[in-house]
Short mmCIF file of C-alpha atoms and ligand atoms in Angstrom, two decimals:
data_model
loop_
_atom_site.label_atom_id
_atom_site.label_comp_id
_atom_site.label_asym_id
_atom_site.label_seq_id
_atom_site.Cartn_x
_atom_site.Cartn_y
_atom_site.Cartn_z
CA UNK H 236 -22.06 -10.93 2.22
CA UNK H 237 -19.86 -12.34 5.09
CA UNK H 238 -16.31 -10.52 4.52
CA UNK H 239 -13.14 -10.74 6.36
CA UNK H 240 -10.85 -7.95 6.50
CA UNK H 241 -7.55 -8.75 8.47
CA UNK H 242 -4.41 -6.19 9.14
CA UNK H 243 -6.68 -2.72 9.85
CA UNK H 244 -3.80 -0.20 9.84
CA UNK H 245 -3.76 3.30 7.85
CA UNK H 246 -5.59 1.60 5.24
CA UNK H 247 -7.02 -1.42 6.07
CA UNK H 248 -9.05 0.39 8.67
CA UNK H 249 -10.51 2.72 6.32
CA UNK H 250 -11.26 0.32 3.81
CA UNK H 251 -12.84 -2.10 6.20
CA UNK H 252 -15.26 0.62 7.27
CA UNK H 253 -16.68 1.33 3.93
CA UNK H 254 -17.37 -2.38 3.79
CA UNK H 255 -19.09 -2.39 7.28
CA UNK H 256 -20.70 0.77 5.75
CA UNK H 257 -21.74 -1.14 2.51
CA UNK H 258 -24.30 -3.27 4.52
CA UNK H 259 -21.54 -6.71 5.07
CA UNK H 260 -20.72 -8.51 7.82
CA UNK H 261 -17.46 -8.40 8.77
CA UNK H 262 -14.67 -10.88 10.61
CA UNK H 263 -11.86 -8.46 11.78
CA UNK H 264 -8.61 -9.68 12.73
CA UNK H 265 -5.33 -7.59 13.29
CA UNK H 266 -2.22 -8.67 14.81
CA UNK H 267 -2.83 -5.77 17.15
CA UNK H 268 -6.10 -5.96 18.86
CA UNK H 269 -7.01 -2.91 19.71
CA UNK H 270 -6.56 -1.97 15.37
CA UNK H 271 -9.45 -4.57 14.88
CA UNK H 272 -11.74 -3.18 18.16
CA UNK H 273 -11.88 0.63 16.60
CA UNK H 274 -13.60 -0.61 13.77
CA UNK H 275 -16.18 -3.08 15.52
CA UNK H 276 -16.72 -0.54 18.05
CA UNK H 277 -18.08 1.69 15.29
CA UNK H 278 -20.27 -0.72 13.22
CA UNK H 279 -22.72 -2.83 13.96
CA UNK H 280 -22.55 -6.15 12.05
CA UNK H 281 -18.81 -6.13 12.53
CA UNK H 282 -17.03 -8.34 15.09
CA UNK H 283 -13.25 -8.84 15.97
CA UNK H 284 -11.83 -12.78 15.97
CA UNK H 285 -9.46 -14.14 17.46
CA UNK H 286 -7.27 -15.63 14.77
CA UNK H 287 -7.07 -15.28 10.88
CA UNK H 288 -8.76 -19.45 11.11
CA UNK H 289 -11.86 -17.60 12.97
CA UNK H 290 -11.58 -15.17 10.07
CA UNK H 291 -12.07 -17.36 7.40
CA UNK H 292 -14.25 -19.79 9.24
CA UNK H 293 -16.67 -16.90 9.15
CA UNK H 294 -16.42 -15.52 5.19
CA UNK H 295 -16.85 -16.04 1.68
CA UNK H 296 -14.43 -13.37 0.54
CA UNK H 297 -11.22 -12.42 3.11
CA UNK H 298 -9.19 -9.17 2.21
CA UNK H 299 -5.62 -8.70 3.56
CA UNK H 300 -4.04 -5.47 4.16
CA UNK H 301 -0.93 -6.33 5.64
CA UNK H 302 3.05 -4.36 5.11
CA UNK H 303 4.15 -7.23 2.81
CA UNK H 304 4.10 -10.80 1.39
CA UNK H 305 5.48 -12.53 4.14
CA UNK H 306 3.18 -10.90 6.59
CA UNK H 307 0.39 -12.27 4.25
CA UNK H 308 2.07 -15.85 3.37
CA UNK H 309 2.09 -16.22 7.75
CA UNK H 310 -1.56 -14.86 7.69
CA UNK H 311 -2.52 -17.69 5.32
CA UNK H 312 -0.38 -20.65 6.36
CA UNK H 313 0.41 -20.24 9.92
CA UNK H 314 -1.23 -22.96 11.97
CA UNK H 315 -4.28 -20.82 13.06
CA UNK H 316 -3.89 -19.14 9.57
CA UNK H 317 -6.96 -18.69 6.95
CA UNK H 318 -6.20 -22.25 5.08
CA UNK H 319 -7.24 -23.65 8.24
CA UNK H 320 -10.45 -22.17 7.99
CA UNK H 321 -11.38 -21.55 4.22
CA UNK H 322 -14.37 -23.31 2.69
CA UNK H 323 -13.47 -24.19 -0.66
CA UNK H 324 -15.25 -21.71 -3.00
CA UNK H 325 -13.30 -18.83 -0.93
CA UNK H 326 -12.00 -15.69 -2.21
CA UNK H 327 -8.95 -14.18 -0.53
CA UNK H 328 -8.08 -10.41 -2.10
CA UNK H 329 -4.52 -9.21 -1.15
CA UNK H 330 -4.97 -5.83 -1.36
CA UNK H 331 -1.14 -5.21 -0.01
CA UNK H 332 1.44 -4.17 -1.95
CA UNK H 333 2.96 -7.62 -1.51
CA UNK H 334 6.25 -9.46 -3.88
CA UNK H 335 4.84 -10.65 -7.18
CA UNK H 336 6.79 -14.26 -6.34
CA UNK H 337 5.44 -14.94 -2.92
CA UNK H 338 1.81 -14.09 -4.48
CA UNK H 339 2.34 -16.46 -6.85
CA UNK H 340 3.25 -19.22 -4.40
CA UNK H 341 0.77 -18.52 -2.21
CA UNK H 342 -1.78 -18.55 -4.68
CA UNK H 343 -0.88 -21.93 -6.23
CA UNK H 344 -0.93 -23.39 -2.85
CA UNK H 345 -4.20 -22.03 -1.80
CA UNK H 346 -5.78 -24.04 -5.36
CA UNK H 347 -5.03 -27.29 -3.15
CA UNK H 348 -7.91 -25.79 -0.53
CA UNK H 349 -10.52 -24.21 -3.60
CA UNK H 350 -9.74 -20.96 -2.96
CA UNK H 351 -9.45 -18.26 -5.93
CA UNK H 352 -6.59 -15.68 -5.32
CA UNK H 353 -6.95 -11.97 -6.21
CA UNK H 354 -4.05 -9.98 -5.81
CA UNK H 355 -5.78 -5.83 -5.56
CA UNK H 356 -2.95 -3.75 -4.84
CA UNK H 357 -4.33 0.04 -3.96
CA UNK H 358 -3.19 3.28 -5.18
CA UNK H 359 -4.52 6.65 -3.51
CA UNK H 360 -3.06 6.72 -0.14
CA UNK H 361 -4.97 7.20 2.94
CA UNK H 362 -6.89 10.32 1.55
CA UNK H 363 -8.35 7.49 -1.28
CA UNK H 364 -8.58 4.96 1.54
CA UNK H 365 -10.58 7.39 3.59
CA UNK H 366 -12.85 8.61 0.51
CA UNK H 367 -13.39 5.75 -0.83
CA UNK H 368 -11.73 6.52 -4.06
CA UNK H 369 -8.71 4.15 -4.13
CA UNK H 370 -7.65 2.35 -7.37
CA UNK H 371 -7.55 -1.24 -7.57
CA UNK H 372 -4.46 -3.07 -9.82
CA UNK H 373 -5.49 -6.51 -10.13
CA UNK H 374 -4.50 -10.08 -11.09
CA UNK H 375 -6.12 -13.49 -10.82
CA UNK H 376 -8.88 -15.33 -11.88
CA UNK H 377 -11.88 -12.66 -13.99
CA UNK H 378 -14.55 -14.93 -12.46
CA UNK H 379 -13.22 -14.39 -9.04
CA UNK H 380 -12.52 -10.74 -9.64
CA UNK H 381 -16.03 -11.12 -11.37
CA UNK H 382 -17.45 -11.73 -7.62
CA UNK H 383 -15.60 -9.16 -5.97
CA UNK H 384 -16.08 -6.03 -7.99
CA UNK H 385 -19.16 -4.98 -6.28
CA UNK H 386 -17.23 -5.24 -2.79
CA UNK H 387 -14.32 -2.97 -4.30
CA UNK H 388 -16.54 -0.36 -5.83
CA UNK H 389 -17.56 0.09 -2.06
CA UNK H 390 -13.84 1.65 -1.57
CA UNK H 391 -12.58 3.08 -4.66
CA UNK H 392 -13.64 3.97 -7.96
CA UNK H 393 -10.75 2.20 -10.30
CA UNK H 394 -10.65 -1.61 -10.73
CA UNK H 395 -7.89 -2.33 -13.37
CA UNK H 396 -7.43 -5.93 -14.00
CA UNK H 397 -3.76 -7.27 -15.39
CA UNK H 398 -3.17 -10.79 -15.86
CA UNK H 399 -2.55 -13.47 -13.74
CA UNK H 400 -2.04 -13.81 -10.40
CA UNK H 401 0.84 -11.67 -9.55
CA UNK H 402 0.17 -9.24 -11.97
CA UNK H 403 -1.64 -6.58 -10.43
CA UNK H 404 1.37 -6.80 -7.11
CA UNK H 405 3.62 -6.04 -10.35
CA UNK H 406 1.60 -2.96 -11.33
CA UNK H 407 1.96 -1.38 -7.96
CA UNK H 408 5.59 -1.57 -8.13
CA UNK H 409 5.66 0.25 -11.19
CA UNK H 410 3.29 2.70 -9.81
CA UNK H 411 5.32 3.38 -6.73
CA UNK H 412 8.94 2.94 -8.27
CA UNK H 413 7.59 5.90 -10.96
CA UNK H 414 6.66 7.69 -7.97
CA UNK H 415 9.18 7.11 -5.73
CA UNK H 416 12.09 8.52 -8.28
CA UNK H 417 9.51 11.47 -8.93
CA UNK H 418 10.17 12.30 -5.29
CA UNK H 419 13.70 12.13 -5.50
CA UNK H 420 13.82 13.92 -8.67
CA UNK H 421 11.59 16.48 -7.90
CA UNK H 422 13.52 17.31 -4.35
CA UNK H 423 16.94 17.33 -6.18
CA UNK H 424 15.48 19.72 -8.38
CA UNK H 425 14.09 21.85 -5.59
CA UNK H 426 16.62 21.97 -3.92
CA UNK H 427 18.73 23.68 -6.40
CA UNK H 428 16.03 26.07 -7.32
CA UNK H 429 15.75 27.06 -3.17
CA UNK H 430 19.55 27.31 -3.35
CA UNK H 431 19.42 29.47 -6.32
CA UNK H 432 16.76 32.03 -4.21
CA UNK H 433 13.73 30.61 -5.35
CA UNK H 434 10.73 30.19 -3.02
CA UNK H 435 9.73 27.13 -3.08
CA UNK H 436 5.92 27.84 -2.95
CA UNK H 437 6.63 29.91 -6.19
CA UNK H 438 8.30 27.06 -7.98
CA UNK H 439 5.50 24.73 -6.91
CA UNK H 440 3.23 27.43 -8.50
CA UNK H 441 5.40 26.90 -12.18
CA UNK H 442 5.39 23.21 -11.51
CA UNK H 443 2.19 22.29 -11.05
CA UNK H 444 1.31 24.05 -14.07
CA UNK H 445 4.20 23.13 -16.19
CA UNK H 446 5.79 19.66 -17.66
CA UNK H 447 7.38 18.86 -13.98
CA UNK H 448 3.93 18.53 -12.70
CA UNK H 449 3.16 15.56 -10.37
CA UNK H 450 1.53 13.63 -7.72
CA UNK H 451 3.70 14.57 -5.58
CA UNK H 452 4.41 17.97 -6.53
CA UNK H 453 0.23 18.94 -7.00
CA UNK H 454 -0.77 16.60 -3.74
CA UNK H 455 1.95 16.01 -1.40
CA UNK H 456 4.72 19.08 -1.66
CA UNK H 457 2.67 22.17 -0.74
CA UNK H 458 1.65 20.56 3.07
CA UNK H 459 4.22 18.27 3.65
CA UNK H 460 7.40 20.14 2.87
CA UNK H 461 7.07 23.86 2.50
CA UNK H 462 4.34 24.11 5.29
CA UNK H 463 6.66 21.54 6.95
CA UNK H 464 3.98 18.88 8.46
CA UNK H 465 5.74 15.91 7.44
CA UNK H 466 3.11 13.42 8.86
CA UNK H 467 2.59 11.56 6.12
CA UNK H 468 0.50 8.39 6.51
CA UNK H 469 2.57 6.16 4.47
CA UNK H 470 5.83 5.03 6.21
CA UNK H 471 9.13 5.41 4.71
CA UNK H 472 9.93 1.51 4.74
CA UNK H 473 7.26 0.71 2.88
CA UNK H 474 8.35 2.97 0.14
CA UNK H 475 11.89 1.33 0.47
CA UNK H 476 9.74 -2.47 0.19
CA UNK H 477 8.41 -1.63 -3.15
CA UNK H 478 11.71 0.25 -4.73
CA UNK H 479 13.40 -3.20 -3.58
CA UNK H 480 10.37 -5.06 -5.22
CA UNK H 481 10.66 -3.25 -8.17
CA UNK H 482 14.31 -3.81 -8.45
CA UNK H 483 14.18 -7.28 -7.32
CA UNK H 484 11.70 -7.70 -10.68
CA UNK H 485 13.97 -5.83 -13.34
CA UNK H 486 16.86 -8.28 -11.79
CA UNK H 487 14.84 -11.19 -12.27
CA UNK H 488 14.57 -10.53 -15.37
CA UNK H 489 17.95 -9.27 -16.88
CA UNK H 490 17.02 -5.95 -17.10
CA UNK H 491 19.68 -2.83 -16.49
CA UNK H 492 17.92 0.12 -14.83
CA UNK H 493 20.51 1.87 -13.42
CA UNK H 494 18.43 4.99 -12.10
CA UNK H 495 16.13 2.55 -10.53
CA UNK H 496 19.41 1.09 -8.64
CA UNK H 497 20.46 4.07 -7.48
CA UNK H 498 16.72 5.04 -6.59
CA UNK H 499 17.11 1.56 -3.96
CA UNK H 500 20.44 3.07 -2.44
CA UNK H 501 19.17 6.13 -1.80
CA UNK H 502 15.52 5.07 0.02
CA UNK H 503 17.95 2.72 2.01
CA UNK H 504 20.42 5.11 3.47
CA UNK H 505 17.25 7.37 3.83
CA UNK H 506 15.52 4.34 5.63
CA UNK H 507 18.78 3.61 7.92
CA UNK H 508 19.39 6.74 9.10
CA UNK H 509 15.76 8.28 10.10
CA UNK H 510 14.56 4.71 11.36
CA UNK H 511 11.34 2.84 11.94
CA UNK H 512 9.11 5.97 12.53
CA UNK H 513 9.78 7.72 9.45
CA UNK H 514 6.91 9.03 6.79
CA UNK H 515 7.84 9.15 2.94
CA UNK H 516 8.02 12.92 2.95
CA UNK H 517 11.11 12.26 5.43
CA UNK H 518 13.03 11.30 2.45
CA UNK H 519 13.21 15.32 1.91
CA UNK H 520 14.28 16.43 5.55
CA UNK H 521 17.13 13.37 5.01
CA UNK H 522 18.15 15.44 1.87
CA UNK H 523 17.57 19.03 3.48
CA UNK H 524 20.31 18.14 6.39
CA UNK H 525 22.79 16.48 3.81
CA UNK H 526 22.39 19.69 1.59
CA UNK H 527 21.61 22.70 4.40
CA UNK H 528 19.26 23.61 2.45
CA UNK H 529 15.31 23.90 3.33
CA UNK H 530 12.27 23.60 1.08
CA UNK H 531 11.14 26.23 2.75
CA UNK H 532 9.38 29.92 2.14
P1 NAD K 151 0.00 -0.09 8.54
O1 NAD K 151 1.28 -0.48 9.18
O2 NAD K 151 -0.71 1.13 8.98
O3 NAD K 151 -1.05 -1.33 8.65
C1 NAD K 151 -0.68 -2.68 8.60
C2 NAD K 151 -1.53 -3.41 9.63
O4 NAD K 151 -1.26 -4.81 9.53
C3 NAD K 151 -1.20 -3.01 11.08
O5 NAD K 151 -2.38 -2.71 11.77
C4 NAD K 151 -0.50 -4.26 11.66
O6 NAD K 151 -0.74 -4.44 13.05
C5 NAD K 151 -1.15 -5.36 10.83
N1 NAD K 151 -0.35 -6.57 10.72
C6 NAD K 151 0.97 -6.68 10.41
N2 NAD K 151 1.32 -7.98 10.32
C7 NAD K 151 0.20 -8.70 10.58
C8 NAD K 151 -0.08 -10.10 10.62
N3 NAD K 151 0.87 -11.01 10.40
N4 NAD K 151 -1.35 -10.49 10.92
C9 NAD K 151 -2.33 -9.56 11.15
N5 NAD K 151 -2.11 -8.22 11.12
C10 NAD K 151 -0.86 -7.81 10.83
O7 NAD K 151 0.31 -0.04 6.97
P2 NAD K 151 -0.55 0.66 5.82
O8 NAD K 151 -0.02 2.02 5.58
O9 NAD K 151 -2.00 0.45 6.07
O10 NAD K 151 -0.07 -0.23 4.58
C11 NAD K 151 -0.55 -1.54 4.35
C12 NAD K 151 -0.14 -1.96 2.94
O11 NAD K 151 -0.69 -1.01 1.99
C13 NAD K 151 1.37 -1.95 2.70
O12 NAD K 151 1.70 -3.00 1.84
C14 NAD K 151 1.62 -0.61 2.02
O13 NAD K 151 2.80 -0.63 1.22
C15 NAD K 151 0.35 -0.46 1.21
N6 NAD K 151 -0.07 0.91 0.87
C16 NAD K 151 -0.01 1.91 1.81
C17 NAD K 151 -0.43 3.20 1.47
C18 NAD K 151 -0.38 4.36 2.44
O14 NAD K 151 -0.46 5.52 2.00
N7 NAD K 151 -0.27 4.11 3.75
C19 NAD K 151 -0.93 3.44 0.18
C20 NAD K 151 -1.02 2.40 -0.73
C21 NAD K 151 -0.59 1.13 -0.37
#
């Protein structure tokens, strides 16, 4: 099939590959050039263009793996953008963890071109992205999701489909708000254990075999925090964009969740004062200097 992947970052690249890898041909397009050249340089039958238009001109399906909604609402409607260039029949899948309203909008304008809208939020961070075993929240259309199954089984091994359009960008949120309070929770917690003269490798031992158990306590902890790496590949503002997303959701719709709130405040003044660079697993250091006290053995 002729695919086009645009926005080839920690997990666009990786996801693109196993496309390329699949057999496709692939249009690649990244706001940063040399993010779309890696990836052609490696596979043959994949090619770089020059705008998302040149994308689209060129495919029957187009993913997008871009930081947010606006990123991807640009990516469609800019003047060189993919409506420019979409056949009608078209398939775009926005596999970013994007706002459930901009989706929305950006799916009901796309109807006036013929093009189906799939929103396919991931889960499995770059480790799924890299193994091919992400899992795919989606909303839209089933006949459109219908066609693009086979092209998602390439990268991950979970296709969960929601509602609507919309739907499966709402999914994620939950997802991430869940874990982004498990993080908080689970270095609060920590934290008073380590302060109490507990290593924190032993309590990860009692954790991860006890009701505190976690993602982040089984997958991310151990290397991260007490072997002190923090290079995680997903950034710290992104995080913050899908608390706020979350939040922005229970607001919309009247609901009080006052943890959730505070969750926001925290990731923020976490986000403000470690800056742009900063991995999720930062969050921890943020709370290590506030406390003096290290999650470490
Ligand atoms: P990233 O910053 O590594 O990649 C984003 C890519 O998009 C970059 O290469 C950037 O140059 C490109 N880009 C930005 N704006 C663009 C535009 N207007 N047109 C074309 N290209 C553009 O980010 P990432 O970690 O790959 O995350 C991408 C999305 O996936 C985000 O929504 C994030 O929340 C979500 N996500 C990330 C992870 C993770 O662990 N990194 C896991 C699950 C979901």
């Amino acid at each position: 099939m002729r695919i086009g992947f645009i926005g080839l970052g920690v997990m666009g690249g990786a996801m693109a590959a196993h496309l390329a890898k699949g057999g496709h041909n692939l249009a690649l397009y990244d706001i940063a050039p040399a993010a779309a050249r890696k990836i052609s340089r490696r596979h043959k039958g994949a090619r770089t263009a020059d705008s998302p238009r040149e994308v689209a001109e060129a495919s029957e399906v187009v993913f997008t793996m871009l930081p947010e909604g606006n990123a991807v609402r640009a990516c469609v409607f800019d003047p060189d953008g993919l409506a420019a260039g979409f056949k009608r029949g078209s398939i775009l899948v926005d596999t970013s963890s994007a706002e459930p309203w901009l989706t929305r909008e950006t799916a009901v304008r796309l109807v006036e071109h013929g093009v189906a809208m799939i929103d396919a939020p991931v889960s499995g961070a770059a480790e799924g992205a890299r193994n091919a075993s992400l899992v795919f929240m989606c909303g839209g259309e089933a006949a459109a999701l219908k066609r693009v199954r086979p092209l998602l089984a390439l990268m991950g091994k979970h296709v969960f489909h929601l509602g609507p359009v919309g739907s499966g960008h709402a999914m994620k949120t939950v997802n991430n708000l869940a874990t982004a309070l498990t993080l908080l929770g689970t270095t609060e917690a920590m934290l008073i254990g380590k302060a109490y003269g507990i290593a924190p490798s032993a309590m990860l031992d009692v954790l991860n075999v006890s009701t505190g158990r976690s993602f982040v306590t089984d997958v991310k902890f151990g290397p991260q925090v007490v072997e002190r790496r923090f290079d995680d590949a997903f950034r710290l503002a992104l995080m913050l964009k899908d608390v706020g997303i979350a939040n922005r959701l229970a607001d919309d719709q009247g609901l009080g969740v006052p943890v959730s709130a505070l969750g926001e405040q925290l990731w923020r003044a976490a986000n403000a004062a470690l800056g742009e660079g900063a991995c999720v697993l930062d969050v921890v250091r943020w709370y290590e200097r506030a406390t003096g006290v290290e999650l470490k053995d």
